[in-house]
Coordinates of C-alpha atoms and ligand atoms in Angstrom, one line a residue:
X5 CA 16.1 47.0 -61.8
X6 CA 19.5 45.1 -60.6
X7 CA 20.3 45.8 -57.3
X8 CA 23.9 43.6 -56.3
X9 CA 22.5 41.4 -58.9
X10 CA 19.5 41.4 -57.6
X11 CA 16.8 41.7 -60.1
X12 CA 13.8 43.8 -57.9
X13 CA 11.3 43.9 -60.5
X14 CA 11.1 39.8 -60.3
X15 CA 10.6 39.7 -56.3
X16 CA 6.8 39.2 -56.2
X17 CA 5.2 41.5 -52.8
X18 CA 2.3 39.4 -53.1
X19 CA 4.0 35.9 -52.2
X20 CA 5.3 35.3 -48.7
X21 CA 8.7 36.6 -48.0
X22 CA 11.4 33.9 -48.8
X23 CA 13.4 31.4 -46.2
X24 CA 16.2 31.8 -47.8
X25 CA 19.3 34.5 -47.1
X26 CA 19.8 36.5 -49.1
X27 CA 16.8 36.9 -51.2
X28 CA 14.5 37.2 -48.2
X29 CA 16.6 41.0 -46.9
X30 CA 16.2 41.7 -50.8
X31 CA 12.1 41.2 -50.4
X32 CA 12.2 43.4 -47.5
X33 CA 14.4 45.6 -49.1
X34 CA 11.9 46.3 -52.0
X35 CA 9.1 46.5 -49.2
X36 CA 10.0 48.9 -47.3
X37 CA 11.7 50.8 -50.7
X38 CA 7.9 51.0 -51.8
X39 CA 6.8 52.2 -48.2
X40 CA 10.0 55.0 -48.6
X41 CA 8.4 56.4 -52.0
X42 CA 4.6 56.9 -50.5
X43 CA 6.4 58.7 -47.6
X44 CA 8.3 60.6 -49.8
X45 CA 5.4 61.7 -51.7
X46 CA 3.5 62.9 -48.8
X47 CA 6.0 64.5 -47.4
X48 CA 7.7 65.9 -50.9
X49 CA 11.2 65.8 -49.7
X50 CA 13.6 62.9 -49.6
X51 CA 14.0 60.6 -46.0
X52 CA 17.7 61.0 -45.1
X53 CA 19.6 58.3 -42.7
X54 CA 23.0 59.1 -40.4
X55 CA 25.0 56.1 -39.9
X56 CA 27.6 56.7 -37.3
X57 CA 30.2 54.4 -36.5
X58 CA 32.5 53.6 -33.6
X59 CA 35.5 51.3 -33.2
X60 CA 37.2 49.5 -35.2
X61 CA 37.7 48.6 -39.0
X62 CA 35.2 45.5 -38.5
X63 CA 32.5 47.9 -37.6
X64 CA 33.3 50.8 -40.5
X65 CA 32.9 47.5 -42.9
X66 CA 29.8 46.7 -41.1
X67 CA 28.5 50.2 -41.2
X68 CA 28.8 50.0 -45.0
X69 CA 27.2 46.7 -45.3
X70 CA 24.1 48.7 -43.6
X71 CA 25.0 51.5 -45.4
X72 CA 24.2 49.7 -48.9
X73 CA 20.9 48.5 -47.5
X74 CA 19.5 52.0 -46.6
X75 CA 20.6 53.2 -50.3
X76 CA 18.6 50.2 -52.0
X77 CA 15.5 51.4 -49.4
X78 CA 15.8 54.6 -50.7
X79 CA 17.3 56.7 -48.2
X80 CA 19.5 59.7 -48.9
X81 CA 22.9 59.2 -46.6
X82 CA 23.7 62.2 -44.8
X83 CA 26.0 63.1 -42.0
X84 CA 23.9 65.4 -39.7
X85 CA 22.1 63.3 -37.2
X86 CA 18.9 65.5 -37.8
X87 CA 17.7 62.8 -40.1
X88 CA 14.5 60.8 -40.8
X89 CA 16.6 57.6 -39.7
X90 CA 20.0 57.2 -37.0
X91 CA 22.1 54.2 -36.9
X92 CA 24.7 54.0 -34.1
X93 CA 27.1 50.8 -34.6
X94 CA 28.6 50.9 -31.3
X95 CA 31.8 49.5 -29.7
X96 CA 32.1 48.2 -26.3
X97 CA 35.9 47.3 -26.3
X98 CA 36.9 49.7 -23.9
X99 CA 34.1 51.7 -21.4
X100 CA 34.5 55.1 -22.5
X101 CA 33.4 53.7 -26.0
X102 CA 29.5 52.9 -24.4
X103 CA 29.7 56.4 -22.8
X104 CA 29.7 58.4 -26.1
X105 CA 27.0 56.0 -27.1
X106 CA 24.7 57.1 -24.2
X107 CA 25.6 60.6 -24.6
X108 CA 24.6 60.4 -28.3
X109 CA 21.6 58.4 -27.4
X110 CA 19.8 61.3 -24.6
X111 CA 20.9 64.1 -27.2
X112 CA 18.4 62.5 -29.6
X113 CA 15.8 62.6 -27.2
X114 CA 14.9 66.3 -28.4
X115 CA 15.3 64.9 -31.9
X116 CA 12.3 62.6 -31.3
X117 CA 10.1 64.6 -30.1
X118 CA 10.2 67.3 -33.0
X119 CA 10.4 64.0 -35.4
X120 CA 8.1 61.6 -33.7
X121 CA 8.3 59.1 -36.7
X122 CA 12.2 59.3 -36.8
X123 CA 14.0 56.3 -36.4
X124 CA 16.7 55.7 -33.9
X125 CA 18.4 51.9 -34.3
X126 CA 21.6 50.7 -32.4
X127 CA 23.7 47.7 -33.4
X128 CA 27.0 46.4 -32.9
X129 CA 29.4 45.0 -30.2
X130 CA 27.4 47.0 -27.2
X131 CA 24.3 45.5 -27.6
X132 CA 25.8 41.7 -27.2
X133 CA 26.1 42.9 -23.3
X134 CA 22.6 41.5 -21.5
X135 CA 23.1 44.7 -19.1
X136 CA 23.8 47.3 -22.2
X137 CA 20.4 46.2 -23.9
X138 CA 18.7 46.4 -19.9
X139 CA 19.5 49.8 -19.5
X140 CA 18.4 51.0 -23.0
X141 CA 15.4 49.5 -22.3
X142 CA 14.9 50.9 -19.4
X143 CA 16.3 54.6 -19.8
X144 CA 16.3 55.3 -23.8
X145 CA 12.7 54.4 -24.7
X146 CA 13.6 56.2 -28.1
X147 CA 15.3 53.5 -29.7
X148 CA 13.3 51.8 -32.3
X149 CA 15.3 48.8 -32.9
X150 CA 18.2 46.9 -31.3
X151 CA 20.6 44.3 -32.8
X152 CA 23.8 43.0 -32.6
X153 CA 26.7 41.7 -34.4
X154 CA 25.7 38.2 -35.6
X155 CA 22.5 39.4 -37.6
X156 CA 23.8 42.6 -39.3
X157 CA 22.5 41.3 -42.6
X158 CA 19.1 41.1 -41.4
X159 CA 18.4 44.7 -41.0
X160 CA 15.7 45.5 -44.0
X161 CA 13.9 42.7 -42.0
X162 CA 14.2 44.6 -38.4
X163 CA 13.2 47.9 -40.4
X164 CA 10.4 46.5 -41.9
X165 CA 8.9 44.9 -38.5
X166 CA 9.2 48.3 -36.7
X167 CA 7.8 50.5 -39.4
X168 CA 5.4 47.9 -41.5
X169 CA 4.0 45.5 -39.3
X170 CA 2.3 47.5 -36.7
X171 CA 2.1 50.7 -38.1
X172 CA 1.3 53.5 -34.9
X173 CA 2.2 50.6 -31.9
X174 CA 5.7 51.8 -31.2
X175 CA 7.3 48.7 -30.1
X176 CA 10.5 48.4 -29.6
X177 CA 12.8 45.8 -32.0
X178 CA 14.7 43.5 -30.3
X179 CA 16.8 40.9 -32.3
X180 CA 20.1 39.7 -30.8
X181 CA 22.1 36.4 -31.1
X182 CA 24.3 34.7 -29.2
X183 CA 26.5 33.5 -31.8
X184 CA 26.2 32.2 -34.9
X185 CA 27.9 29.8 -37.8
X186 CA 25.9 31.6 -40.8
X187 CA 28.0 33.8 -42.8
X188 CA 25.2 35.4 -45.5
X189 CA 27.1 36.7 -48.7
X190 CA 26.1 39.1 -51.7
X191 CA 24.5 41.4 -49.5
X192 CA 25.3 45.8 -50.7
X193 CA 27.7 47.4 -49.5
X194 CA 28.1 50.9 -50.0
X195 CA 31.9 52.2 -49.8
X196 CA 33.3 54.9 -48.4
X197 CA 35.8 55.5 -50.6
X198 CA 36.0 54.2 -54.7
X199 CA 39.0 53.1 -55.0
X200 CA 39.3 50.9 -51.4
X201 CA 38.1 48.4 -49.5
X202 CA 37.6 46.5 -46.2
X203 CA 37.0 42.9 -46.9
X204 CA 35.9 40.7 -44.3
X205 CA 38.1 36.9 -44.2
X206 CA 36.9 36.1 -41.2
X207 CA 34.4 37.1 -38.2
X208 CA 34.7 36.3 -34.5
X209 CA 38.0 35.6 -32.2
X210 CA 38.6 32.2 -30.1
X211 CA 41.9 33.9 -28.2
X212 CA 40.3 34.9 -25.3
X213 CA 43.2 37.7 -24.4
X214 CA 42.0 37.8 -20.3
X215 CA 41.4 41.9 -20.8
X216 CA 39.3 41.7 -24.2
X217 CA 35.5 41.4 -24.3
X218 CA 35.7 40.7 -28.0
X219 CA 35.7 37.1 -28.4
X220 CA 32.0 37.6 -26.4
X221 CA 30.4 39.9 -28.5
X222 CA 31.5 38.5 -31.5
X223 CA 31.2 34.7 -31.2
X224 CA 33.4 32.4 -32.3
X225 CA 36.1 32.5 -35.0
X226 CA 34.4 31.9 -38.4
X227 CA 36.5 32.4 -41.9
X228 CA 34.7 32.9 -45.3
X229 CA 35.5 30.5 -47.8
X230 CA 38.3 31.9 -50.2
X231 CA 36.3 31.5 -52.8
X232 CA 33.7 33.8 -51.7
X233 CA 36.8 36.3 -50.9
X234 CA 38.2 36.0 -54.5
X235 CA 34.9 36.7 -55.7
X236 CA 34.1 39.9 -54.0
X237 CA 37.6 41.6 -54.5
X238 CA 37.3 40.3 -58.2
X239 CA 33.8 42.6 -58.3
X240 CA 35.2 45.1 -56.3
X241 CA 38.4 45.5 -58.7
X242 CA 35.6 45.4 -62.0
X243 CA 34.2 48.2 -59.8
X244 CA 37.2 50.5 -59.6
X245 CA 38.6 49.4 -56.1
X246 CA 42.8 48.9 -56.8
X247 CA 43.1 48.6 -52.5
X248 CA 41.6 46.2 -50.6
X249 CA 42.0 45.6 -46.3
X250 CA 41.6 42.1 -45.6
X251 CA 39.9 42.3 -41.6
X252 CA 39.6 40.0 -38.9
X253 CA 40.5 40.2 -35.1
X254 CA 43.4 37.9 -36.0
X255 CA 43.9 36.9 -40.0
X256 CA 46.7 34.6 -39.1
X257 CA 44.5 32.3 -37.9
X258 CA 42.4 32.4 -40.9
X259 CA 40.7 29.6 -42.6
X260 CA 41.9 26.5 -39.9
X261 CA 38.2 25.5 -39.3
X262 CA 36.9 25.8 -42.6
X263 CA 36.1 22.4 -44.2
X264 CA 39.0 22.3 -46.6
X265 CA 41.3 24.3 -44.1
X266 CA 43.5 26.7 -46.0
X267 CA 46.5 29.2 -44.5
X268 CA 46.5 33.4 -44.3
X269 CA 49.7 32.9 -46.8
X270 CA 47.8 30.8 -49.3
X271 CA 44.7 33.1 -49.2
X272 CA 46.8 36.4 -49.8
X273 CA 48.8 34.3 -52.7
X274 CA 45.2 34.0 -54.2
X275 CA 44.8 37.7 -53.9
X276 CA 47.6 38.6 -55.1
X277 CA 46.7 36.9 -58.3
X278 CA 43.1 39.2 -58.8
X279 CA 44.5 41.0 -62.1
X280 CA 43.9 44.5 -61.6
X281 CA 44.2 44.9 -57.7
X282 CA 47.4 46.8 -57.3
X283 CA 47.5 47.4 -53.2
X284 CA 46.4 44.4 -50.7
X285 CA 46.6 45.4 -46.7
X286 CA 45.3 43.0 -44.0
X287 CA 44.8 43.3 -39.9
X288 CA 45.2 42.2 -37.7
X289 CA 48.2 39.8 -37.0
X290 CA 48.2 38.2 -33.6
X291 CA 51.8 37.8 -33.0
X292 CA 51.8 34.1 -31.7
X293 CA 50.6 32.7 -35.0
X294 CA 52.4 35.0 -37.1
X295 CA 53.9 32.1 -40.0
X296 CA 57.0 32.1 -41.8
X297 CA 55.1 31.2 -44.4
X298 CA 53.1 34.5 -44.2
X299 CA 57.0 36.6 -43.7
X300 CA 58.1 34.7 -47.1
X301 CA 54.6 35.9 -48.7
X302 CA 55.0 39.6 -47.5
X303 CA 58.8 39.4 -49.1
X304 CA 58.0 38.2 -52.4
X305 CA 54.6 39.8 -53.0
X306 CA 54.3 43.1 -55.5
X307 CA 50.7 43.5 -53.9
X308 CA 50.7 43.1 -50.3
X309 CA 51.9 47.1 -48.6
X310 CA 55.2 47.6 -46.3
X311 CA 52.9 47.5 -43.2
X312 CA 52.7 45.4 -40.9
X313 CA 50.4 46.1 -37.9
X314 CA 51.4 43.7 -34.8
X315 CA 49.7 43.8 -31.3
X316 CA 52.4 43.8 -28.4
X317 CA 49.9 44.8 -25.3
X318 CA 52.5 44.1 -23.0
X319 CA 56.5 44.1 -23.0
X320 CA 56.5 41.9 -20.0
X321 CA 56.7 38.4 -20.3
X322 CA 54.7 38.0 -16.7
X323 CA 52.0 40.5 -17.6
X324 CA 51.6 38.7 -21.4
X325 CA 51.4 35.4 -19.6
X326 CA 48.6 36.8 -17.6
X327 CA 46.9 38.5 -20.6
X328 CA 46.8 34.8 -21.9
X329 CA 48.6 36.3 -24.9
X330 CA 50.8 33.1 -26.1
X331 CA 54.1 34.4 -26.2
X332 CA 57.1 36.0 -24.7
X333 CA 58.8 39.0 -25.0
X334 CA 61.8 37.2 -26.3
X335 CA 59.7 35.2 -29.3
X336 CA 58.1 39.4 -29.8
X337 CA 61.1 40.3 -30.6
X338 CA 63.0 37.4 -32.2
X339 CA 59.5 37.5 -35.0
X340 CA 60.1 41.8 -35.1
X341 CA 64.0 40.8 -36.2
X342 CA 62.8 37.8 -38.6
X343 CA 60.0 40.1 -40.7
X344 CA 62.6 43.1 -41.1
X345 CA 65.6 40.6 -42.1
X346 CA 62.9 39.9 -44.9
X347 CA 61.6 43.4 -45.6
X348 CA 63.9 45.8 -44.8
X349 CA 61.8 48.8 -45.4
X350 CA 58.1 47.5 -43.2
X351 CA 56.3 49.9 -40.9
X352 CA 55.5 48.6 -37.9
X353 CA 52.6 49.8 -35.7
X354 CA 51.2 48.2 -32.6
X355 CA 48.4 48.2 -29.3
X356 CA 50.0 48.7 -26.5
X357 CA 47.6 48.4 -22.8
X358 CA 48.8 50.4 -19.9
X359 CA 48.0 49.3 -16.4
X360 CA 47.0 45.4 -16.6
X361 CA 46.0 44.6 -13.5
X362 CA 48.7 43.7 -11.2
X363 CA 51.0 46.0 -13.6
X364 CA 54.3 46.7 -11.5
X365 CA 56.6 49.7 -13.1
X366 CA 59.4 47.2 -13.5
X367 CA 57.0 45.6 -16.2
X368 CA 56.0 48.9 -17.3
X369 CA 59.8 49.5 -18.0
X370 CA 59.9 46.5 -19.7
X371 CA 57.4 47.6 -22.3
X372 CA 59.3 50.9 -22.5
X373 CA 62.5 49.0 -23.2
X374 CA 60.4 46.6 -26.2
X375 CA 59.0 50.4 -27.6
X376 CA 62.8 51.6 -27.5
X377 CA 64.0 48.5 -29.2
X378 CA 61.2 47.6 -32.0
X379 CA 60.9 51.3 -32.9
X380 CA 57.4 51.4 -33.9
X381 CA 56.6 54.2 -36.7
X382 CA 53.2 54.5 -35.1
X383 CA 51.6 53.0 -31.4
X384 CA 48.0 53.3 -30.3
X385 CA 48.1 53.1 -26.7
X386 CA 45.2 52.3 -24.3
X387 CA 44.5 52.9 -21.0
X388 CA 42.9 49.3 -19.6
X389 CA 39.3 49.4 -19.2
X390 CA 37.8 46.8 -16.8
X391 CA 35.3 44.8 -18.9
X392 CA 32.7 42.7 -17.2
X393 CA 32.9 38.7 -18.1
X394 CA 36.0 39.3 -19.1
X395 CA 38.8 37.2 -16.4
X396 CA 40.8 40.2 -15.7
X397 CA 38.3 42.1 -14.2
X398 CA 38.3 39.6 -11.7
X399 CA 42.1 40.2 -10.6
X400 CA 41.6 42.2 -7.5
X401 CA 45.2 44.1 -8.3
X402 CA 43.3 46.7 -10.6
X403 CA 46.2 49.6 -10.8
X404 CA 45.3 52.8 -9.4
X405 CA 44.1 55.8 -12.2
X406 CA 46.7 58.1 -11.5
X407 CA 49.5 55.2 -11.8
X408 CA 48.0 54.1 -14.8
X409 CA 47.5 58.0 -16.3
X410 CA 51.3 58.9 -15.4
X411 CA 52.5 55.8 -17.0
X412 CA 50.4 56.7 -20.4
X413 CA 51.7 60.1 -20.7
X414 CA 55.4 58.4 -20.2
X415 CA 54.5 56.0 -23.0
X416 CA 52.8 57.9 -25.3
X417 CA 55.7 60.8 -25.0
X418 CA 58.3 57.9 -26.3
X419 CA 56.2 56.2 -28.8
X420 CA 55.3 60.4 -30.1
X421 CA 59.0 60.9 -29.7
X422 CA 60.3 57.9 -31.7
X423 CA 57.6 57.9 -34.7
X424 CA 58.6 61.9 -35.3
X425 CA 62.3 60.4 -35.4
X426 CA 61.4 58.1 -38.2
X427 CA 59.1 60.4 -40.2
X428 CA 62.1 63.1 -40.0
X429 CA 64.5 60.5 -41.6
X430 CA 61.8 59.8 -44.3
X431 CA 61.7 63.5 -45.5
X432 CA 63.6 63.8 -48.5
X433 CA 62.4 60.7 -49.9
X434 CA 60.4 60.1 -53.1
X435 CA 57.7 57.4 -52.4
X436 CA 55.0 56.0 -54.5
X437 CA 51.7 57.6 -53.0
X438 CA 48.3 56.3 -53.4
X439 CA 45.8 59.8 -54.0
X440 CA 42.8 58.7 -52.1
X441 CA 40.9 62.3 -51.9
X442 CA 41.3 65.8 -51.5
X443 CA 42.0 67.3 -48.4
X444 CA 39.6 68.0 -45.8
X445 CA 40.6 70.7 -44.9
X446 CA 42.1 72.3 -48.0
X447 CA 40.8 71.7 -51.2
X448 CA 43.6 72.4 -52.8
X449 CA 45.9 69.8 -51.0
X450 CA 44.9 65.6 -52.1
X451 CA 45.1 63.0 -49.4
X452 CA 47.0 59.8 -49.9
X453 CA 49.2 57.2 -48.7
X454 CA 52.3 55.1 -49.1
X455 CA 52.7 51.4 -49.1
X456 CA 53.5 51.8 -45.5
X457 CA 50.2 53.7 -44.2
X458 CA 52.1 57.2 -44.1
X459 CA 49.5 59.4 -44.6
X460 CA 51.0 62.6 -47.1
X461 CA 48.9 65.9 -47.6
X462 CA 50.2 67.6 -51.0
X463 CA 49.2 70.2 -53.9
X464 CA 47.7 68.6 -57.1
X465 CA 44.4 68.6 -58.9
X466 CA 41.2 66.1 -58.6
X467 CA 41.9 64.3 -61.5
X468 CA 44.8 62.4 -59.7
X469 CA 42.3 61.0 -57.2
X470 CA 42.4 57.3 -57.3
X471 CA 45.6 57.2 -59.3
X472 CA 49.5 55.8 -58.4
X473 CA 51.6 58.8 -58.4
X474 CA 55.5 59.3 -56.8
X475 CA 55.5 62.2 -54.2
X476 CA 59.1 63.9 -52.7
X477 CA 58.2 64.0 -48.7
X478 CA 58.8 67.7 -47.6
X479 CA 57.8 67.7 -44.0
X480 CA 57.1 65.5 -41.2
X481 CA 53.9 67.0 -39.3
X482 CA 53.5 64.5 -36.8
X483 CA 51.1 61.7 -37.9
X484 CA 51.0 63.2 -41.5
X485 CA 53.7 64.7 -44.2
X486 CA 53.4 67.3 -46.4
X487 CA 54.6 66.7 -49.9
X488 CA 55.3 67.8 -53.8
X489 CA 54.6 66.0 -56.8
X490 CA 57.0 64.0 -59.0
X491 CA 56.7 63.9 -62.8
Ligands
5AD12 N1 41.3 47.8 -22.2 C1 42.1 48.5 -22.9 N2 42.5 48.2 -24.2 C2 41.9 47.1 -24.7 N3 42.0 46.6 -25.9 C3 41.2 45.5 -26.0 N4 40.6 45.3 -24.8 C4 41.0 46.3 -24.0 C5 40.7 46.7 -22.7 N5 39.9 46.0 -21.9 C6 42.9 47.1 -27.0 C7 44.0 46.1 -27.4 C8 43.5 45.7 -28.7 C9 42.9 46.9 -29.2 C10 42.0 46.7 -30.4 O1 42.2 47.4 -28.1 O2 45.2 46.7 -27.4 O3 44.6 45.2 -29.5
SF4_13 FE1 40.6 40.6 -28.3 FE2 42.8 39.1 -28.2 FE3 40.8 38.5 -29.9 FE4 42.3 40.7 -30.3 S1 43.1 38.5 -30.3 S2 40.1 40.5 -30.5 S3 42.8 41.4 -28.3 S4 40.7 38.5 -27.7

């Protein structure tokens, strides 16, 4: 049996498991996909696991990374958290993240106790916080195992110690890192969807953006080795994947620290060049290293999409000075005016934070004005969350809630406002669409989307699912379109 080239039948149970990454997860994998079958058997139905994800795109890659693990076990994936085994791959980047976590974690309390042998596990960006990890220790004794975001790759080997080693003495699993330098490829994957992916260039952030508890929970800025990259979108493509999502908290930085340093431009050039891939999107851009190398790339390439997805934060130079953001709003908007010179027809989205510390609303305004002018076609807006370790949450000029909450609705009105302006002057317009899957809601609508992320609901049959296909936009509904097909 070949499992991600992997052949099982050659790993020898008998020998001690291996030192080396990643054949020793593949020896645990095959244990505990041994220990699935007897419990299978006895129990004469299949063992289903929930993975549920939160945050961001980092963490839906990761979830599928665990994802391919639990299929290799044996499990069947399901999305009811009645299951025989619940992952929760938390976020922590802003608090009310942690509190759905909680919420979900005392609702499976019940759970438990009608499954005693059920599994609960937690991973991700939450549990690199020492007092996260203290409080689920202390007040959800249900969780099995705990790990972070450093050692994702070692979860058959967590598994295993929780449900093999000391079968009966329900210990709780414990494995978290600090940081780490080891970056361990050829490890499954399971994807969401065929015909995409997320690809990982890069883990960890060294920005240190004063509000942002990333760069702490996800170590240090490590990039993959292109040639790693080229090789998993080159497998991905033989697989049927024609859209790939490069990720990492900022690509432009990519590949500096790598032993033969290479640049974000050169990598995508190399991408570009996988025969077969027809749709390459990355994120995300931190504005202050944004190259004109990278503007010239995104101009000449066939590949790369009309999107461009670029973090403001802050429209006042004084606030982005004290997010430790690196630029101005003058050098925002001189790059926003240098990237549409070169591609006319780019979407722009962008994170916006509402009510940094010490935020006056004449630099509230001044964010307004940078909305008005840049004209996003979409904005996620946040209300800032005080993060512990982080240095803002030591600024003592914390803005009051109801400031903050009027000044959200103001902004989120104009950003709404604008992107249903831009939509409406898209309708009429036939666009090549991307058919990623049929509706959700009705089955006889498909989902996909243009080069520039607009998401298009229209009428056509299942066969057109993965396929290239030019759509005539009918309707602006918001954050989607509805649409007709163009033969
Ligand atoms: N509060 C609010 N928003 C935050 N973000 C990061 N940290 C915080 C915080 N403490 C937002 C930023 C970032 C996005 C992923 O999350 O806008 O770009
Ligand atoms: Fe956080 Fe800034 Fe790094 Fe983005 S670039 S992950 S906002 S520290």
């Amino acid at each position: 049996m070949l499992y991600a080239g992997m052949d099982f039948d050659a790993i020898d149970l008998t020998n001690e498991p291996p030192a080396r990454e990643p054949q020793r997860q593949y020896y645990f994998m095959k244990q505990l996909r041994e220990w699935l079958e007897i419990k299978k058997e006895k129990l004469h139905r299949p063992l289903y696991a929930n993975v549920t994800t939160f945050g961001c795109q980092m963490n839906a890659r990761d979830s599928e990374k665990i994802t391919g693990i639990l299929k290799i076990i044996g499990y069947e994936m399901t999305e009811a958290e009645e299951a025989d085994l619940v992952l929760y791959n938390t976020c922590t980047v802003r608090e009310n993240a942690n509190l759905k976590v909680y919420g979900r974690l005392g609702q499976l309390k019940k759970q438990k106790e009608k499954n005693p042998e059920m599994v609960i596990a937690v991973c991700g960006c939450m549990m690199q916080e020492k007092t996260v990890v203290e409080k689920i220790k202390k007040s959800y004794r249900n969780v099995d195992i705990i790990f972070g975001t450093h050692n994702i790759f070692k979860f058959a080997e967590l598994l295993s110690m929780k449900v093999l080693d000391e079968p009966g003495k329900k210990k709780m699993v414990i494995d978290l890192w600090e940081d780490t330098t080891q970056i361990v490829e050829e490890l499954p994957a399971e994807r969401k969807y065929p015909f995409k992916s997320g690809v990982n260039i890069m883990f960890g952030c060294n920005n240190f953006c004063s509000y942002c508890i990333v760069p702490y929970v996800r170590g240090r800025e490590r990039s993959r080795k292109p040639e790693d990259i080229l090789a998993e979108i080159t497998c991905l493509v033989k697989d049927g994947v024609k859209e790939v999502m490069l990720l990492g908290q900022n690509v432009n930085s990519y590949g500096k620290n790598l032993e033969q340093p290479i640049t974000f431009a050169e990598l995508l050039r190399r991408v570009e060049k996988v025969e077969g891939l027809k749709r390459i999107r990355f994120m995300t851009s931190h504005p202050k290293d944004l190259s004109d190398d990278l503007i010239e790339v995104m101009r000449s390439s066939e590949k790369i999409c009309k999107q461009l997805h670029l973090p403001l934060q802050s429209g006042s130079t004084r606030l982005l000075e004290k997010m430790n953001r690196h630029y101005t709003k003058e050098d925002y908007l001189l790059l926003v005016e240098k990237i549409r010179k070169a591609v006319p027809d780019i979407t722009l989205s962008t994170d916006i934070i509402v009510g940094f510390p010490g935020e006056t609303e004449e630099d509230f305004k001044e964010t307004l004005a940078v909305v008005e002018r840049v004209r996003y076609d979409s904005a996620f807006t946040f209300l800032y969350s005080r993060r512990t370790g982080t240095p803002a949450a030591a600024l003592s000029d914390q803005v009051p809630d109801d400031v903050c909450k009027e000044r959200f609705d103001r902004l989120l009105a104009l950003v709404q406002k604008i992107s249903a302006e831009k939509n409406e002057a898209l309708v009429g317009k036939t666009v090549e669409v991307f058919v990623e899957e049929e509706n959700k809601q009705d089955p006889a609508l498909l989902t996909g989307r243009t080069s520039g992320n607009h998401l298009v609901h229209f009428p056509g049959e299942k066969a057109l699912i993965g396929e290239f296909i030019q759509v005539r936009l009918e309707e602006g509904k918001g954050f989607y379109f509805l649409g007709s097909r163009q033969v």
